[in-house]
Short mmCIF file of C-alpha atoms and ligand atoms in Angstrom, two decimals:
data_model
loop_
_atom_site.label_atom_id
_atom_site.label_comp_id
_atom_site.label_asym_id
_atom_site.label_seq_id
_atom_site.Cartn_x
_atom_site.Cartn_y
_atom_site.Cartn_z
CA MET A 9 8.68 10.89 -181.21
CA ARG A 10 5.48 9.94 -179.36
CA ASN A 11 3.43 12.69 -177.91
CA GLN A 12 4.14 12.55 -174.17
CA GLN A 13 0.65 13.65 -173.16
CA TYR A 14 -0.52 10.08 -173.84
CA PRO A 15 0.25 7.03 -171.72
CA PRO A 16 2.89 4.64 -173.14
CA GLY A 17 1.99 2.30 -175.96
CA PRO A 18 2.92 1.04 -179.43
CA ALA A 19 3.31 3.56 -182.26
CA GLY A 20 1.65 1.14 -184.71
CA GLU A 21 1.59 1.52 -188.47
CA PHE A 22 0.95 4.64 -190.51
CA PHE A 23 -2.78 5.61 -190.32
CA ILE A 24 -4.11 2.14 -189.38
CA GLY A 25 -2.15 2.12 -186.08
CA SER A 26 -2.59 -1.24 -184.33
CA ALA A 27 -5.56 -2.35 -186.46
CA ARG A 28 -3.65 -5.01 -188.41
CA ALA A 29 -2.16 -6.51 -185.23
CA PHE A 30 -5.65 -6.64 -183.69
CA ALA A 31 -7.19 -8.23 -186.76
CA SER A 32 -4.57 -10.99 -186.95
CA ASP A 33 -4.27 -11.85 -183.22
CA ARG A 34 -6.43 -9.86 -180.83
CA LEU A 35 -5.64 -11.76 -177.65
CA GLY A 36 -1.90 -11.92 -178.42
CA THR A 37 -1.83 -8.19 -179.19
CA ILE A 38 -3.64 -7.26 -175.98
CA SER A 39 -1.40 -9.53 -173.85
CA GLN A 40 1.71 -8.15 -175.53
CA MET A 41 0.63 -4.55 -174.96
CA HIS A 42 -0.01 -5.23 -171.29
CA LYS A 43 3.33 -6.99 -170.87
CA MET A 44 5.29 -4.25 -172.61
CA TYR A 45 3.55 -1.09 -171.45
CA GLY A 46 1.74 -1.89 -168.19
CA ASP A 47 -1.76 -1.27 -166.86
CA LEU A 48 -2.66 1.77 -168.95
CA VAL A 49 -1.75 1.56 -172.63
CA HIS A 50 -2.44 4.04 -175.40
CA PHE A 51 -2.65 2.98 -179.06
CA ARG A 52 -4.31 4.09 -182.29
CA MET A 53 -6.80 2.49 -184.65
CA PHE A 54 -7.41 4.26 -187.93
CA GLY A 55 -6.44 7.61 -186.44
CA ARG A 56 -8.59 7.09 -183.34
CA HIS A 57 -7.07 7.05 -179.87
CA ALA A 58 -7.69 3.89 -177.87
CA TYR A 59 -6.76 2.82 -174.36
CA LEU A 60 -6.26 -0.58 -172.80
CA ILE A 61 -7.04 -0.58 -169.07
CA ASN A 62 -5.78 -3.47 -166.97
CA ASP A 63 -5.98 -2.18 -163.45
CA PRO A 64 -9.03 -2.94 -161.25
CA ASP A 65 -8.89 0.49 -159.55
CA LEU A 66 -8.85 2.25 -162.90
CA VAL A 67 -11.72 0.09 -164.14
CA ARG A 68 -13.67 1.02 -161.02
CA PHE A 69 -12.85 4.70 -161.52
CA ILE A 70 -14.25 4.56 -165.06
CA LEU A 71 -17.28 2.31 -164.69
CA VAL A 72 -18.43 3.03 -161.14
CA GLU A 73 -17.00 6.28 -159.79
CA HIS A 74 -16.90 8.58 -162.82
CA PRO A 75 -19.01 7.25 -165.67
CA GLU A 76 -19.89 10.90 -166.48
CA PHE A 77 -16.40 11.40 -167.97
CA PHE A 78 -16.51 8.31 -170.18
CA HIS A 79 -18.88 7.73 -173.04
CA LYS A 80 -19.65 4.73 -175.17
CA THR A 81 -18.53 5.53 -178.69
CA PRO A 82 -21.09 6.07 -181.49
CA LEU A 83 -19.33 3.22 -183.32
CA PHE A 84 -19.94 0.83 -180.40
CA LYS A 85 -23.56 1.93 -180.05
CA ARG A 86 -24.27 1.64 -183.78
CA ALA A 87 -22.68 -1.80 -183.94
CA THR A 88 -24.47 -3.28 -180.93
CA ARG A 89 -27.86 -1.55 -181.32
CA ASN A 90 -29.12 -4.12 -183.81
CA VAL A 91 -28.44 -6.99 -181.47
CA ILE A 92 -29.18 -5.70 -177.98
CA GLY A 93 -31.02 -2.44 -178.69
CA ASN A 94 -30.89 0.20 -175.97
CA GLY A 95 -30.21 -2.03 -172.95
CA LEU A 96 -27.95 -1.54 -169.92
CA LEU A 97 -24.78 -2.24 -171.89
CA THR A 98 -25.47 0.35 -174.57
CA SER A 99 -27.46 3.08 -172.79
CA GLU A 100 -26.02 6.00 -170.83
CA GLY A 101 -26.88 8.92 -168.56
CA GLU A 102 -30.30 9.34 -166.93
CA PHE A 103 -31.93 6.59 -169.00
CA HIS A 104 -29.22 4.14 -167.94
CA LYS A 105 -29.65 5.18 -164.31
CA ARG A 106 -33.41 4.60 -164.45
CA GLN A 107 -33.04 1.20 -166.10
CA ARG A 108 -30.33 0.29 -163.66
CA ARG A 109 -32.60 1.14 -160.72
CA LEU A 110 -35.43 -0.92 -162.22
CA ALA A 111 -33.18 -3.93 -162.81
CA GLN A 112 -31.40 -3.76 -159.43
CA PRO A 113 -33.86 -5.92 -157.40
CA ALA A 114 -33.34 -8.78 -159.85
CA PHE A 115 -29.73 -8.95 -158.69
CA HIS A 116 -30.34 -8.87 -154.93
CA HIS A 117 -28.23 -11.28 -152.97
CA GLN A 118 -31.16 -13.44 -151.89
CA ARG A 119 -32.48 -13.68 -155.40
CA ILE A 120 -29.05 -14.71 -156.71
CA SER A 121 -28.59 -17.40 -154.06
CA ALA A 122 -31.93 -18.87 -155.09
CA TYR A 123 -30.42 -19.38 -158.54
CA GLY A 124 -27.61 -21.47 -157.00
CA ASP A 125 -29.68 -24.68 -156.99
CA ILE A 126 -30.49 -24.20 -160.68
CA MET A 127 -26.80 -23.82 -161.48
CA VAL A 128 -25.89 -26.96 -159.55
CA ASP A 129 -28.72 -29.00 -161.14
CA PHE A 130 -27.74 -28.09 -164.70
CA THR A 131 -24.07 -28.73 -163.96
CA ARG A 132 -24.87 -32.19 -162.52
CA ALA A 133 -27.01 -33.02 -165.56
CA MET A 134 -24.15 -32.03 -167.87
CA LEU A 135 -21.63 -34.13 -165.94
CA ASP A 136 -23.97 -37.14 -166.13
CA GLU A 137 -23.77 -36.90 -169.90
CA TRP A 138 -19.96 -36.93 -169.95
CA ALA A 139 -18.38 -40.34 -170.43
CA PRO A 140 -14.89 -41.36 -169.26
CA ASP A 141 -12.18 -40.96 -171.94
CA GLU A 142 -14.52 -38.96 -174.14
CA THR A 143 -13.04 -35.92 -175.92
CA LEU A 144 -15.22 -32.84 -175.63
CA ASP A 145 -15.10 -29.28 -176.87
CA ILE A 146 -15.11 -27.66 -173.44
CA HIS A 147 -16.13 -24.24 -174.75
CA GLU A 148 -19.18 -25.72 -176.44
CA GLU A 149 -20.10 -27.52 -173.22
CA MET A 150 -19.68 -24.37 -171.13
CA MET A 151 -21.70 -22.28 -173.59
CA ARG A 152 -24.51 -24.84 -173.49
CA LEU A 153 -24.40 -24.99 -169.69
CA THR A 154 -24.37 -21.23 -169.06
CA MET A 155 -27.06 -20.67 -171.68
CA GLN A 156 -29.33 -23.19 -169.96
CA ILE A 157 -28.68 -21.50 -166.62
CA VAL A 158 -29.29 -17.99 -167.89
CA ALA A 159 -32.44 -19.08 -169.76
CA ARG A 160 -33.88 -20.71 -166.65
CA THR A 161 -32.90 -17.95 -164.21
CA LEU A 162 -33.79 -15.13 -166.57
CA PHE A 163 -36.82 -16.48 -168.39
CA HIS A 164 -37.92 -19.55 -166.47
CA ALA A 165 -37.50 -21.19 -169.86
CA ASP A 166 -36.02 -24.49 -170.88
CA VAL A 167 -33.92 -23.86 -173.94
CA ALA A 168 -32.42 -27.34 -174.25
CA ASP A 169 -34.30 -27.86 -177.53
CA ASP A 170 -33.51 -24.41 -178.93
CA ALA A 171 -30.04 -24.13 -177.40
CA HIS A 172 -28.13 -24.86 -180.56
CA GLU A 173 -30.16 -22.43 -182.66
CA ILE A 174 -30.03 -19.67 -180.07
CA GLY A 175 -26.30 -20.24 -179.55
CA GLU A 176 -25.64 -19.85 -183.25
CA ALA A 177 -27.81 -16.76 -183.45
CA ILE A 178 -26.01 -15.11 -180.53
CA THR A 179 -22.59 -15.96 -181.95
CA ALA A 180 -23.55 -14.51 -185.34
CA GLY A 181 -24.96 -11.35 -183.74
CA LEU A 182 -21.90 -10.83 -181.54
CA ARG A 183 -19.52 -11.52 -184.41
CA SER A 184 -21.25 -8.97 -186.56
CA ALA A 185 -21.19 -6.37 -183.74
CA THR A 186 -17.50 -7.05 -183.00
CA ARG A 187 -16.61 -6.81 -186.68
CA ARG A 188 -18.26 -3.41 -186.80
CA THR A 189 -16.45 -2.04 -183.75
CA THR A 190 -13.01 -3.30 -184.78
CA THR A 191 -13.23 -2.83 -188.56
CA PRO A 192 -14.38 0.72 -189.22
CA LEU A 193 -14.28 0.05 -192.95
CA ALA A 194 -16.77 -2.84 -192.70
CA MET A 195 -19.64 -2.73 -195.19
CA PRO A 196 -22.65 -0.86 -193.73
CA GLU A 197 -25.21 -3.31 -192.42
CA TRP A 198 -27.83 -2.35 -195.02
CA VAL A 199 -25.57 -3.68 -197.80
CA PRO A 200 -26.89 -7.22 -198.44
CA THR A 201 -23.54 -9.02 -198.22
CA ARG A 202 -23.62 -12.68 -197.26
CA ALA A 203 -22.34 -11.95 -193.76
CA ASN A 204 -24.84 -9.10 -193.24
CA ARG A 205 -27.78 -11.20 -194.46
CA HIS A 206 -26.75 -14.09 -192.21
CA ALA A 207 -26.35 -11.82 -189.16
CA LYS A 208 -29.74 -10.19 -189.83
CA GLN A 209 -31.45 -13.57 -190.12
CA GLN A 210 -29.85 -14.85 -186.91
CA ILE A 211 -30.72 -11.70 -184.96
CA ALA A 212 -34.34 -12.03 -186.13
CA ILE A 213 -34.42 -15.59 -184.72
CA LEU A 214 -33.09 -14.32 -181.41
CA HIS A 215 -35.62 -11.50 -181.22
CA GLN A 216 -38.49 -13.85 -182.06
CA THR A 217 -37.43 -16.24 -179.30
CA ILE A 218 -37.21 -13.47 -176.69
CA ASP A 219 -40.49 -11.91 -177.85
CA ARG A 220 -42.23 -15.27 -177.55
CA ILE A 221 -40.96 -15.68 -174.00
CA ILE A 222 -42.04 -12.14 -173.07
CA SER A 223 -45.57 -12.67 -174.37
CA GLU A 224 -45.80 -16.01 -172.54
CA HIS A 225 -44.83 -14.16 -169.35
CA ARG A 226 -47.37 -11.43 -169.99
CA ALA A 227 -50.05 -14.10 -170.51
CA ALA A 228 -49.11 -15.95 -167.27
CA ASN A 229 -49.24 -12.60 -165.40
CA THR A 230 -47.48 -13.87 -162.24
CA ASP A 231 -44.03 -13.57 -160.71
CA GLN A 232 -42.32 -16.73 -161.87
CA GLY A 233 -39.28 -16.08 -159.69
CA ASP A 234 -37.10 -15.25 -162.67
CA LEU A 235 -35.31 -12.08 -163.74
CA LEU A 236 -37.81 -11.31 -166.49
CA SER A 237 -40.70 -11.30 -164.00
CA MET A 238 -38.74 -8.88 -161.81
CA LEU A 239 -38.02 -6.60 -164.75
CA MET A 240 -41.69 -6.71 -165.77
CA LEU A 241 -42.96 -5.86 -162.31
CA ALA A 242 -40.39 -3.17 -161.54
CA GLU A 243 -41.79 0.37 -161.33
CA ASP A 244 -39.90 3.63 -161.32
CA ASP A 245 -40.71 6.57 -158.99
CA ASP A 246 -43.59 7.64 -161.26
CA GLY A 247 -45.09 4.15 -161.18
CA GLU A 248 -44.05 3.51 -164.77
CA ARG A 249 -42.98 0.07 -166.00
CA MET A 250 -40.80 -1.05 -168.91
CA SER A 251 -42.38 -1.35 -172.34
CA ASP A 252 -42.17 -4.64 -174.27
CA GLN A 253 -39.42 -3.13 -176.42
CA GLN A 254 -37.43 -2.10 -173.36
CA LEU A 255 -37.94 -5.50 -171.76
CA ARG A 256 -36.64 -7.15 -174.90
CA ASP A 257 -33.56 -4.94 -175.00
CA GLU A 258 -32.74 -5.57 -171.33
CA ALA A 259 -33.51 -9.29 -171.60
CA MET A 260 -31.29 -9.64 -174.69
CA THR A 261 -28.56 -7.67 -172.94
CA ILE A 262 -28.57 -9.84 -169.84
CA PHE A 263 -28.93 -13.01 -171.89
CA ILE A 264 -25.85 -12.14 -173.92
CA ALA A 265 -23.86 -10.41 -171.14
CA GLY A 266 -24.64 -13.17 -168.69
CA HIS A 267 -23.69 -16.33 -170.51
CA GLU A 268 -20.86 -15.89 -172.98
CA THR A 269 -18.71 -14.06 -170.43
CA THR A 270 -19.20 -16.80 -167.86
CA ALA A 271 -18.64 -19.56 -170.43
CA ASN A 272 -15.39 -17.91 -171.49
CA ALA A 273 -14.20 -17.58 -167.90
CA LEU A 274 -14.98 -21.27 -167.26
CA THR A 275 -13.31 -22.39 -170.50
CA TRP A 276 -10.12 -20.48 -169.67
CA THR A 277 -10.22 -21.95 -166.14
CA PHE A 278 -10.18 -25.46 -167.61
CA TYR A 279 -7.41 -24.46 -169.99
CA LEU A 280 -5.28 -23.16 -167.11
CA LEU A 281 -6.02 -26.21 -164.96
CA ALA A 282 -5.05 -28.50 -167.83
C1 HEM B 22 -17.16 -13.81 -165.80
C2 HEM B 22 -18.31 -13.28 -166.13
C3 HEM B 22 -18.54 -11.83 -166.53
C4 HEM B 22 -17.67 -10.90 -167.01
C5 HEM B 22 -16.18 -11.04 -167.30
C6 HEM B 22 -18.44 -9.68 -167.23
C7 HEM B 22 -17.91 -8.48 -167.68
C8 HEM B 22 -18.59 -7.28 -167.75
C9 HEM B 22 -18.02 -5.99 -168.07
C10 HEM B 22 -16.55 -5.73 -168.38
C11 HEM B 22 -19.01 -5.07 -168.05
C12 HEM B 22 -18.88 -3.57 -168.29
C13 HEM B 22 -19.18 -3.27 -169.72
C14 HEM B 22 -19.24 -1.78 -170.02
O1 HEM B 22 -19.94 -1.03 -169.33
O2 HEM B 22 -18.61 -1.36 -170.99
C15 HEM B 22 -20.23 -5.78 -167.73
C16 HEM B 22 -21.47 -5.19 -167.63
C17 HEM B 22 -22.64 -5.88 -167.44
N1 HEM B 22 -22.78 -7.22 -167.19
FE1 HEM B 22 -21.26 -8.53 -166.99
N2 HEM B 22 -19.75 -9.90 -166.87
C18 HEM B 22 -19.86 -11.20 -166.46
C19 HEM B 22 -21.02 -11.84 -166.04
C20 HEM B 22 -22.29 -11.29 -166.09
C21 HEM B 22 -23.51 -11.98 -165.71
C22 HEM B 22 -23.59 -13.41 -165.17
C23 HEM B 22 -24.55 -11.10 -165.94
C24 HEM B 22 -26.05 -11.26 -165.74
C25 HEM B 22 -26.70 -12.35 -165.51
C26 HEM B 22 -23.96 -9.87 -166.46
C27 HEM B 22 -24.67 -8.74 -166.81
C28 HEM B 22 -24.12 -7.52 -167.07
C29 HEM B 22 -24.91 -6.29 -167.26
C30 HEM B 22 -26.43 -6.17 -167.19
C31 HEM B 22 -23.98 -5.26 -167.50
C32 HEM B 22 -24.28 -3.76 -167.73
C33 HEM B 22 -24.29 -3.09 -166.38
C34 HEM B 22 -24.56 -1.62 -166.48
O3 HEM B 22 -24.03 -0.93 -167.35
O4 HEM B 22 -25.32 -1.11 -165.64
N3 HEM B 22 -22.60 -10.02 -166.51
N4 HEM B 22 -19.95 -7.12 -167.54
#
């Protein structure tokens, strides 16, 4: 019998819990859990307790109202650290609060509306390239579009030439991080497996690109109206600014957090419309 102190959810298999179901069909498993057990589901993965939250008020409770009760797991932090370092998505507590305060002005309403024209321009340019009756991979198109937008708004950079390379590097980095959070028995990253070597190489490309953009910004030494300039100029109460390392971590975080999510949302919108 299930222990009643936990919310409802699938019993799963001996020891591995729901791990096999997740590995074979993550989206199907999550949808099924929500359909069968509701907005708060409890399940196990390799003996660990896990919860699926599907209710906006509960999400708000966790992320906004009471983050002090909820911690990012060491597994998540270890897996993502190599890709996005100690940025807003991975940091916690006082450090997170400080970084959050420093980054806040970059997301002011006025600043965001100024990005609207950039979004429209890139979208128009993409549509001009589409031909009637052509078959397109809509996810690829949306990834390219949102990456161009985030690169311009975040870095004042044109990544059209590098887009493919950067896209591949991000996908490899994210895949490696996801594999680590969902497969606890994955080979440690220092083991030179093919997948590990590939991920390492791709992450290095990504870091080099971001570092190049940061040093170009430092050299220009002016507010270029982009997010990176805001992050560079932001000062905390003691007049301290972010180091290059911190800038890279936050820039990588926003670059990754800000484009794949949006591309996915757009792709699913097209799917539903179709
Ligand atoms: C449909 C689009 C998006 C979705 C579904 C989405 C989803 C999320 C979720 C679920 C979190 C919370 C993660 C956690 O704390 O565990 C998050 C955090 C975050 N997102 Fe997004 N996001 C989207 C778009 C964006 C965009 C466009 C940007 C920036 C340009 C962005 C930047 C961030 C940042 C910086 C955080 C960390 C905030 C913090 O902890 O202080 N996201 N996002």
